[in-house]
PDB file of C-alpha atoms in Angstrom:
ATOM      1  CA  GLU A1320       0.000   0.000   0.000  1.00  0.00           C
ATOM      2  CA  THR A1321       1.651   3.195  -1.179  1.00  0.00           C
ATOM      3  CA  GLY A1322      -0.670   5.721   0.461  1.00  0.00           C
ATOM      4  CA  VAL A1323      -1.586   7.089  -2.960  1.00  0.00           C
ATOM      5  CA  THR A1324      -4.677   5.506  -4.482  1.00  0.00           C
ATOM      6  CA  GLN A1325      -5.830   5.917  -8.047  1.00  0.00           C
ATOM      7  CA  THR A1326      -9.150   4.916  -9.551  1.00  0.00           C
ATOM      8  CA  PRO A1327     -10.010   3.415 -11.887  1.00  0.00           C
ATOM      9  CA  ARG A1328      -7.052   1.136 -12.595  1.00  0.00           C
ATOM     10  CA  HIS A1329      -8.129   0.629 -16.198  1.00  0.00           C
ATOM     11  CA  LEU A1330     -10.298   2.792 -18.416  1.00  0.00           C
ATOM     12  CA  VAL A1331     -11.404   2.428 -22.013  1.00  0.00           C
ATOM     13  CA  MET A1332     -13.158   5.435 -23.486  1.00  0.00           C
ATOM     14  CA  GLY A1333     -14.317   6.666 -26.850  1.00  0.00           C
ATOM     15  CA  MET A1334     -13.091   9.915 -28.321  1.00  0.00           C
ATOM     16  CA  THR A1335     -16.385  11.678 -27.584  1.00  0.00           C
ATOM     17  CA  ASN A1336     -16.632  10.509 -23.975  1.00  0.00           C
ATOM     18  CA  LYS A1337     -16.053  12.515 -20.805  1.00  0.00           C
ATOM     19  CA  LYS A1338     -14.406  10.694 -17.952  1.00  0.00           C
ATOM     20  CA  SER A1339     -12.433  11.553 -14.818  1.00  0.00           C
ATOM     21  CA  LEU A1340      -9.441   9.974 -13.126  1.00  0.00           C
ATOM     22  CA  LYS A1341      -9.285  10.178  -9.362  1.00  0.00           C
ATOM     23  CA  CYS A1342      -6.314  10.270  -7.033  1.00  0.00           C
ATOM     24  CA  GLU A1343      -6.336  10.269  -3.257  1.00  0.00           C
ATOM     25  CA  GLN A1344      -3.405  10.495  -0.853  1.00  0.00           C
ATOM     26  CA  HIS A1345      -3.409   9.838   2.871  1.00  0.00           C
ATOM     27  CA  LEU A1346       0.181  10.879   3.543  1.00  0.00           C
ATOM     28  CA  GLY A1347      -0.437  14.468   4.613  1.00  0.00           C
ATOM     29  CA  HIS A1348       1.506  15.750   1.628  1.00  0.00           C
ATOM     30  CA  ASN A1349       0.924  19.242   0.294  1.00  0.00           C
ATOM     31  CA  ALA A1350       1.866  18.719  -3.358  1.00  0.00           C
ATOM     32  CA  MET A1351       0.186  16.458  -5.897  1.00  0.00           C
ATOM     33  CA  TYR A1352       1.036  15.674  -9.502  1.00  0.00           C
ATOM     34  CA  TRP A1353      -0.232  14.076 -12.661  1.00  0.00           C
ATOM     35  CA  TYR A1354       2.296  12.260 -14.843  1.00  0.00           C
ATOM     36  CA  LYS A1355       1.805  10.555 -18.178  1.00  0.00           C
ATOM     37  CA  GLN A1356       3.791   7.493 -19.181  1.00  0.00           C
ATOM     38  CA  SER A1357       3.687   6.597 -22.854  1.00  0.00           C
ATOM     39  CA  ALA A1358       5.529   3.685 -24.376  1.00  0.00           C
ATOM     40  CA  LYS A1359       9.233   4.351 -24.889  1.00  0.00           C
ATOM     41  CA  LYS A1360       9.017   7.893 -23.502  1.00  0.00           C
ATOM     42  CA  PRO A1361      10.114   9.423 -20.204  1.00  0.00           C
ATOM     43  CA  LEU A1362       7.551  10.089 -17.553  1.00  0.00           C
ATOM     44  CA  GLU A1363       6.017  13.435 -18.514  1.00  0.00           C
ATOM     45  CA  LEU A1364       4.916  15.857 -15.853  1.00  0.00           C
ATOM     46  CA  MET A1365       1.468  17.183 -16.730  1.00  0.00           C
ATOM     47  CA  PHE A1366       0.288  19.194 -13.746  1.00  0.00           C
ATOM     48  CA  VAL A1367       1.436  20.151 -10.287  1.00  0.00           C
ATOM     49  CA  TYR A1368      -0.674  21.355  -7.406  1.00  0.00           C
ATOM     50  CA  SER A1369       1.225  22.823  -4.497  1.00  0.00           C
ATOM     51  CA  LEU A1370      -0.780  23.890  -1.450  1.00  0.00           C
ATOM     52  CA  GLU A1371      -3.866  23.410  -3.635  1.00  0.00           C
ATOM     53  CA  GLU A1372      -2.670  25.983  -6.167  1.00  0.00           C
ATOM     54  CA  ARG A1373      -2.111  24.844  -9.700  1.00  0.00           C
ATOM     55  CA  VAL A1374       1.189  25.223 -11.501  1.00  0.00           C
ATOM     56  CA  GLU A1375       0.309  25.448 -15.141  1.00  0.00           C
ATOM     57  CA  ASN A1376       2.007  23.303 -17.708  1.00  0.00           C
ATOM     58  CA  ASN A1377       1.372  24.991 -21.026  1.00  0.00           C
ATOM     59  CA  SER A1378       2.262  22.015 -23.128  1.00  0.00           C
ATOM     60  CA  VAL A1379      -0.691  19.961 -21.932  1.00  0.00           C
ATOM     61  CA  PRO A1380      -3.713  20.100 -24.279  1.00  0.00           C
ATOM     62  CA  SER A1381      -6.893  21.587 -22.885  1.00  0.00           C
ATOM     63  CA  ARG A1382      -8.699  18.270 -23.290  1.00  0.00           C
ATOM     64  CA  PHE A1383      -6.980  17.393 -20.005  1.00  0.00           C
ATOM     65  CA  SER A1384      -8.338  19.410 -17.099  1.00  0.00           C
ATOM     66  CA  PRO A1385      -7.089  18.922 -13.532  1.00  0.00           C
ATOM     67  CA  GLU A1386      -8.965  19.695 -10.367  1.00  0.00           C
ATOM     68  CA  CYS A1387      -7.686  19.750  -6.801  1.00  0.00           C
ATOM     69  CA  PRO A1388     -10.589  20.315  -4.398  1.00  0.00           C
ATOM     70  CA  ASN A1389      -8.378  19.781  -1.329  1.00  0.00           C
ATOM     71  CA  SER A1390      -4.880  18.670  -0.442  1.00  0.00           C
ATOM     72  CA  SER A1391      -5.851  14.989  -0.373  1.00  0.00           C
ATOM     73  CA  HIS A1392      -7.681  14.684  -3.677  1.00  0.00           C
ATOM     74  CA  LEU A1393      -6.734  15.282  -7.269  1.00  0.00           C
ATOM     75  CA  PHE A1394      -8.783  14.695 -10.388  1.00  0.00           C
ATOM     76  CA  LEU A1395      -7.961  14.644 -14.065  1.00  0.00           C
ATOM     77  CA  HIS A1396     -10.986  15.348 -16.230  1.00  0.00           C
ATOM     78  CA  LEU A1397     -10.812  13.973 -19.745  1.00  0.00           C
ATOM     79  CA  HIS A1398     -12.813  15.200 -22.715  1.00  0.00           C
ATOM     80  CA  THR A1399     -12.612  14.445 -26.449  1.00  0.00           C
ATOM     81  CA  LEU A1400      -9.346  12.588 -26.170  1.00  0.00           C
ATOM     82  CA  GLN A1401      -7.365  11.195 -29.078  1.00  0.00           C
ATOM     83  CA  PRO A1402      -6.033   7.650 -29.516  1.00  0.00           C
ATOM     84  CA  GLU A1403      -2.499   8.961 -28.951  1.00  0.00           C
ATOM     85  CA  ASP A1404      -3.574   9.955 -25.434  1.00  0.00           C
ATOM     86  CA  SER A1405      -3.666   6.268 -24.545  1.00  0.00           C
ATOM     87  CA  ALA A1406      -1.082   5.833 -21.805  1.00  0.00           C
ATOM     88  CA  LEU A1407      -0.533   5.123 -18.140  1.00  0.00           C
ATOM     89  CA  TYR A1408      -1.515   8.132 -16.039  1.00  0.00           C
ATOM     90  CA  LEU A1409       0.249   8.304 -12.717  1.00  0.00           C
ATOM     91  CA  CYS A1410      -0.626  10.423  -9.724  1.00  0.00           C
ATOM     92  CA  ALA A1411       1.998  11.289  -7.146  1.00  0.00           C
ATOM     93  CA  SER A1412       2.291  13.322  -3.981  1.00  0.00           C
ATOM     94  CA  SER A1413       5.147  14.791  -1.992  1.00  0.00           C
ATOM     95  CA  GLN A1414       5.933  17.059   0.887  1.00  0.00           C
ATOM     96  CA  ASP A1415       7.547  20.340  -0.147  1.00  0.00           C
ATOM     97  CA  SER A1416      11.331  20.287  -0.258  1.00  0.00           C
ATOM     98  CA  GLN A1417      11.621  16.612   0.603  1.00  0.00           C
ATOM     99  CA  GLY A1418      12.225  15.713  -2.987  1.00  0.00           C
ATOM    100  CA  HIS A1419      10.924  12.251  -3.502  1.00  0.00           C
ATOM    101  CA  ALA A1420       7.374  11.639  -4.568  1.00  0.00           C
ATOM    102  CA  PHE A1421       5.129   8.723  -3.777  1.00  0.00           C
ATOM    103  CA  PHE A1422       3.250   7.320  -6.729  1.00  0.00           C
ATOM    104  CA  GLY A1423      -0.085   5.629  -7.143  1.00  0.00           C
ATOM    105  CA  GLN A1424      -0.446   2.483  -9.201  1.00  0.00           C
ATOM    106  CA  GLY A1425      -1.666   4.409 -12.215  1.00  0.00           C
ATOM    107  CA  THR A1426      -4.659   4.319 -14.496  1.00  0.00           C
ATOM    108  CA  ARG A1427      -4.157   2.517 -17.797  1.00  0.00           C
ATOM    109  CA  LEU A1428      -6.169   4.575 -20.262  1.00  0.00           C
ATOM    110  CA  THR A1429      -7.103   3.374 -23.726  1.00  0.00           C
ATOM    111  CA  VAL A1430      -8.828   5.766 -26.121  1.00  0.00           C
ATOM    112  CA  VAL A1431     -10.676   4.063 -28.945  1.00  0.00           C
TER     113      VAL A1431
ATOM    114  CA  ASP B  61      14.856  18.244 -25.374  1.00  0.00           C
ATOM    115  CA  GLN B  62      15.344  15.620 -22.685  1.00  0.00           C
ATOM    116  CA  GLN B  63      17.203  16.983 -19.694  1.00  0.00           C
ATOM    117  CA  VAL B  64      17.580  13.572 -18.094  1.00  0.00           C
ATOM    118  CA  LYS B  65      18.601  10.658 -20.274  1.00  0.00           C
ATOM    119  CA  GLN B  66      18.999   6.956 -19.722  1.00  0.00           C
ATOM    120  CA  ASN B  67      20.680   5.769 -22.874  1.00  0.00           C
ATOM    121  CA  SER B  68      20.327   2.041 -22.234  1.00  0.00           C
ATOM    122  CA  PRO B  69      16.725   0.921 -22.617  1.00  0.00           C
ATOM    123  CA  SER B  70      17.523  -2.504 -21.220  1.00  0.00           C
ATOM    124  CA  LEU B  71      20.176  -4.398 -19.270  1.00  0.00           C
ATOM    125  CA  SER B  72      20.536  -8.114 -18.595  1.00  0.00           C
ATOM    126  CA  VAL B  73      22.634  -9.353 -15.674  1.00  0.00           C
ATOM    127  CA  GLN B  74      23.288 -12.733 -14.076  1.00  0.00           C
ATOM    128  CA  GLU B  75      22.080 -13.247 -10.511  1.00  0.00           C
ATOM    129  CA  GLY B  76      24.790 -12.428  -7.999  1.00  0.00           C
ATOM    130  CA  ARG B  77      26.651 -10.072 -10.324  1.00  0.00           C
ATOM    131  CA  ILE B  78      26.679  -6.295 -10.262  1.00  0.00           C
ATOM    132  CA  SER B  79      24.059  -4.250 -12.145  1.00  0.00           C
ATOM    133  CA  ILE B  80      25.097  -0.760 -13.216  1.00  0.00           C
ATOM    134  CA  LEU B  81      22.424   1.598 -14.453  1.00  0.00           C
ATOM    135  CA  ASN B  82      23.501   4.904 -15.930  1.00  0.00           C
ATOM    136  CA  CYS B  83      21.909   8.322 -16.211  1.00  0.00           C
ATOM    137  CA  ASP B  84      23.075  11.580 -17.782  1.00  0.00           C
ATOM    138  CA  TYR B  85      21.657  15.043 -17.328  1.00  0.00           C
ATOM    139  CA  THR B  86      22.133  18.369 -19.045  1.00  0.00           C
ATOM    140  CA  ASN B  87      20.712  20.933 -16.619  1.00  0.00           C
ATOM    141  CA  SER B  88      23.455  22.138 -14.268  1.00  0.00           C
ATOM    142  CA  MET B  89      20.782  23.544 -11.950  1.00  0.00           C
ATOM    143  CA  PHE B  90      19.757  20.046 -10.870  1.00  0.00           C
ATOM    144  CA  ASP B  91      20.886  19.554  -7.301  1.00  0.00           C
ATOM    145  CA  TYR B  92      19.059  16.438  -6.135  1.00  0.00           C
ATOM    146  CA  PHE B  93      18.839  13.103  -7.899  1.00  0.00           C
ATOM    147  CA  LEU B  94      16.668  10.065  -7.314  1.00  0.00           C
ATOM    148  CA  TRP B  95      16.206   6.545  -8.565  1.00  0.00           C
ATOM    149  CA  TYR B  96      12.790   4.954  -8.802  1.00  0.00           C
ATOM    150  CA  LYS B  97      11.928   1.347  -9.459  1.00  0.00           C
ATOM    151  CA  LYS B  98       8.816   0.273 -11.310  1.00  0.00           C
ATOM    152  CA  TYR B  99       7.234  -3.152 -11.586  1.00  0.00           C
ATOM    153  CA  PRO B 100       4.617  -3.851 -14.268  1.00  0.00           C
ATOM    154  CA  ALA B 101       1.124  -2.628 -13.365  1.00  0.00           C
ATOM    155  CA  GLU B 102       2.466  -0.635 -10.424  1.00  0.00           C
ATOM    156  CA  GLY B 103       3.507   2.971  -9.925  1.00  0.00           C
ATOM    157  CA  PRO B 104       7.187   3.853  -9.465  1.00  0.00           C
ATOM    158  CA  THR B 105       8.546   3.490  -5.947  1.00  0.00           C
ATOM    159  CA  PHE B 106      11.367   5.546  -4.522  1.00  0.00           C
ATOM    160  CA  LEU B 107      14.634   3.646  -4.181  1.00  0.00           C
ATOM    161  CA  ILE B 108      17.545   5.913  -3.312  1.00  0.00           C
ATOM    162  CA  SER B 109      18.597   9.534  -3.708  1.00  0.00           C
ATOM    163  CA  ILE B 110      21.681  11.722  -3.629  1.00  0.00           C
ATOM    164  CA  SER B 111      22.263  15.405  -3.088  1.00  0.00           C
ATOM    165  CA  SER B 112      24.666  17.291  -5.333  1.00  0.00           C
ATOM    166  CA  ILE B 113      26.912  17.978  -2.345  1.00  0.00           C
ATOM    167  CA  LYS B 114      27.746  14.275  -2.201  1.00  0.00           C
ATOM    168  CA  ASP B 115      29.317  11.916  -4.684  1.00  0.00           C
ATOM    169  CA  LYS B 116      28.106   8.663  -3.195  1.00  0.00           C
ATOM    170  CA  ASN B 117      25.165   7.357  -1.222  1.00  0.00           C
ATOM    171  CA  GLU B 118      24.779   3.763  -0.145  1.00  0.00           C
ATOM    172  CA  ASP B 119      21.764   1.859   1.132  1.00  0.00           C
ATOM    173  CA  GLY B 120      22.217  -1.875   1.475  1.00  0.00           C
ATOM    174  CA  ARG B 121      22.740  -3.428  -1.931  1.00  0.00           C
ATOM    175  CA  PHE B 122      22.106  -0.113  -3.675  1.00  0.00           C
ATOM    176  CA  THR B 123      24.700   2.611  -4.207  1.00  0.00           C
ATOM    177  CA  VAL B 124      24.281   5.768  -6.219  1.00  0.00           C
ATOM    178  CA  PHE B 125      27.328   7.609  -7.547  1.00  0.00           C
ATOM    179  CA  LEU B 126      27.252  11.198  -8.764  1.00  0.00           C
ATOM    180  CA  ASN B 127      29.855  12.786 -11.040  1.00  0.00           C
ATOM    181  CA  LYS B 128      28.864  16.451 -11.257  1.00  0.00           C
ATOM    182  CA  SER B 129      31.596  17.449 -13.679  1.00  0.00           C
ATOM    183  CA  ALA B 130      30.410  14.806 -16.123  1.00  0.00           C
ATOM    184  CA  LYS B 131      26.730  15.365 -15.270  1.00  0.00           C
ATOM    185  CA  HIS B 132      26.430  11.656 -14.788  1.00  0.00           C
ATOM    186  CA  LEU B 133      25.042   9.394 -12.141  1.00  0.00           C
ATOM    187  CA  SER B 134      24.841   5.673 -11.802  1.00  0.00           C
ATOM    188  CA  LEU B 135      23.043   3.123  -9.683  1.00  0.00           C
ATOM    189  CA  HIS B 136      24.923   0.019  -8.634  1.00  0.00           C
ATOM    190  CA  ILE B 137      23.091  -3.029  -7.369  1.00  0.00           C
ATOM    191  CA  VAL B 138      25.241  -5.740  -5.871  1.00  0.00           C
ATOM    192  CA  PRO B 139      24.592  -8.578  -5.658  1.00  0.00           C
ATOM    193  CA  SER B 140      21.756  -8.499  -8.178  1.00  0.00           C
ATOM    194  CA  GLN B 141      18.720 -10.634  -7.422  1.00  0.00           C
ATOM    195  CA  PRO B 142      15.890 -11.834  -9.711  1.00  0.00           C
ATOM    196  CA  GLY B 143      13.469  -9.688  -7.692  1.00  0.00           C
ATOM    197  CA  ASP B 144      15.415  -6.631  -8.836  1.00  0.00           C
ATOM    198  CA  SER B 145      14.063  -7.165 -12.357  1.00  0.00           C
ATOM    199  CA  ALA B 146      12.073  -4.004 -13.069  1.00  0.00           C
ATOM    200  CA  VAL B 147      12.271  -0.700 -14.893  1.00  0.00           C
ATOM    201  CA  TYR B 148      14.531   1.828 -13.186  1.00  0.00           C
ATOM    202  CA  PHE B 149      13.944   5.538 -13.640  1.00  0.00           C
ATOM    203  CA  CYS B 150      16.456   8.232 -12.898  1.00  0.00           C
ATOM    204  CA  ALA B 151      14.984  11.597 -11.852  1.00  0.00           C
ATOM    205  CA  ALA B 152      16.314  15.042 -10.982  1.00  0.00           C
ATOM    206  CA  ILE B 153      15.126  18.167  -9.185  1.00  0.00           C
ATOM    207  CA  HIS B 154      16.593  21.657  -9.053  1.00  0.00           C
ATOM    208  CA  ASN B 155      16.550  24.305  -6.350  1.00  0.00           C
ATOM    209  CA  ALA B 156      14.956  22.023  -3.747  1.00  0.00           C
ATOM    210  CA  GLY B 157      11.718  22.198  -5.627  1.00  0.00           C
ATOM    211  CA  ASN B 158       9.330  19.348  -6.061  1.00  0.00           C
ATOM    212  CA  MET B 159       9.051  18.873  -9.818  1.00  0.00           C
ATOM    213  CA  LEU B 160      10.789  15.701 -10.824  1.00  0.00           C
ATOM    214  CA  THR B 161      12.248  15.397 -14.304  1.00  0.00           C
ATOM    215  CA  PHE B 162      12.497  11.757 -15.289  1.00  0.00           C
ATOM    216  CA  GLY B 163      14.679   9.819 -17.671  1.00  0.00           C
ATOM    217  CA  GLY B 164      13.191   7.276 -20.033  1.00  0.00           C
ATOM    218  CA  GLY B 165      13.923   4.286 -17.846  1.00  0.00           C
ATOM    219  CA  THR B 166      16.109   1.189 -18.137  1.00  0.00           C
ATOM    220  CA  ARG B 167      14.609  -2.279 -17.964  1.00  0.00           C
ATOM    221  CA  LEU B 168      16.789  -4.517 -15.799  1.00  0.00           C
ATOM    222  CA  MET B 169      16.496  -8.270 -16.142  1.00  0.00           C
ATOM    223  CA  VAL B 170      18.324 -10.376 -13.581  1.00  0.00           C
ATOM    224  CA  LYS B 171      18.633 -13.974 -14.702  1.00  0.00           C
ATOM    225  CA  PRO B 172      18.745 -16.784 -12.129  1.00  0.00           C
TER     226      PRO B 172
END
């Protein structure tokens, strides 16, 4: 048990669907992240929330929309995705200045 | 442009021998480095880290070496065990922040 829980573990969605990924951490951390892992690519940082404030990543398409209602929960809302968005989406949390992040098990997303 | 690179996508080692995983970085502002280990269908888990003020950090079978002048770090696992078979990610942070930049990963296979 990592302390960071992601649901669902697997998701298949059509390009016109709207879905949300959920992440929950019980570690008392004040920073949360969304990462994307595509095949043969480095882990890509998508969004960071620190003290519930969002740090924008301009390279992420607007069809991905994060939400952080409180320090323990993080969502990634998905809308009109493309097949190339199929990947493993990982949530992580950390405590400021401690460096290492704790990851959830990820959501394997397939866009059809 | 990738700031953290792991040039070997895979490595195969015999059980009991040493595994050496390498990582290069380009950003001289990085001052904290981490290794994560990832099993299939799980999120990455933190393994070991090193601050830029050190050149070596050891934890049991795992040792990380940092060569700042070469912008290179390596992870040594000795003796290697079959349970060490996983994907290993190198990551870096600068200015004591909390945004990890990851390399592409190296798949380690330890053969019995």
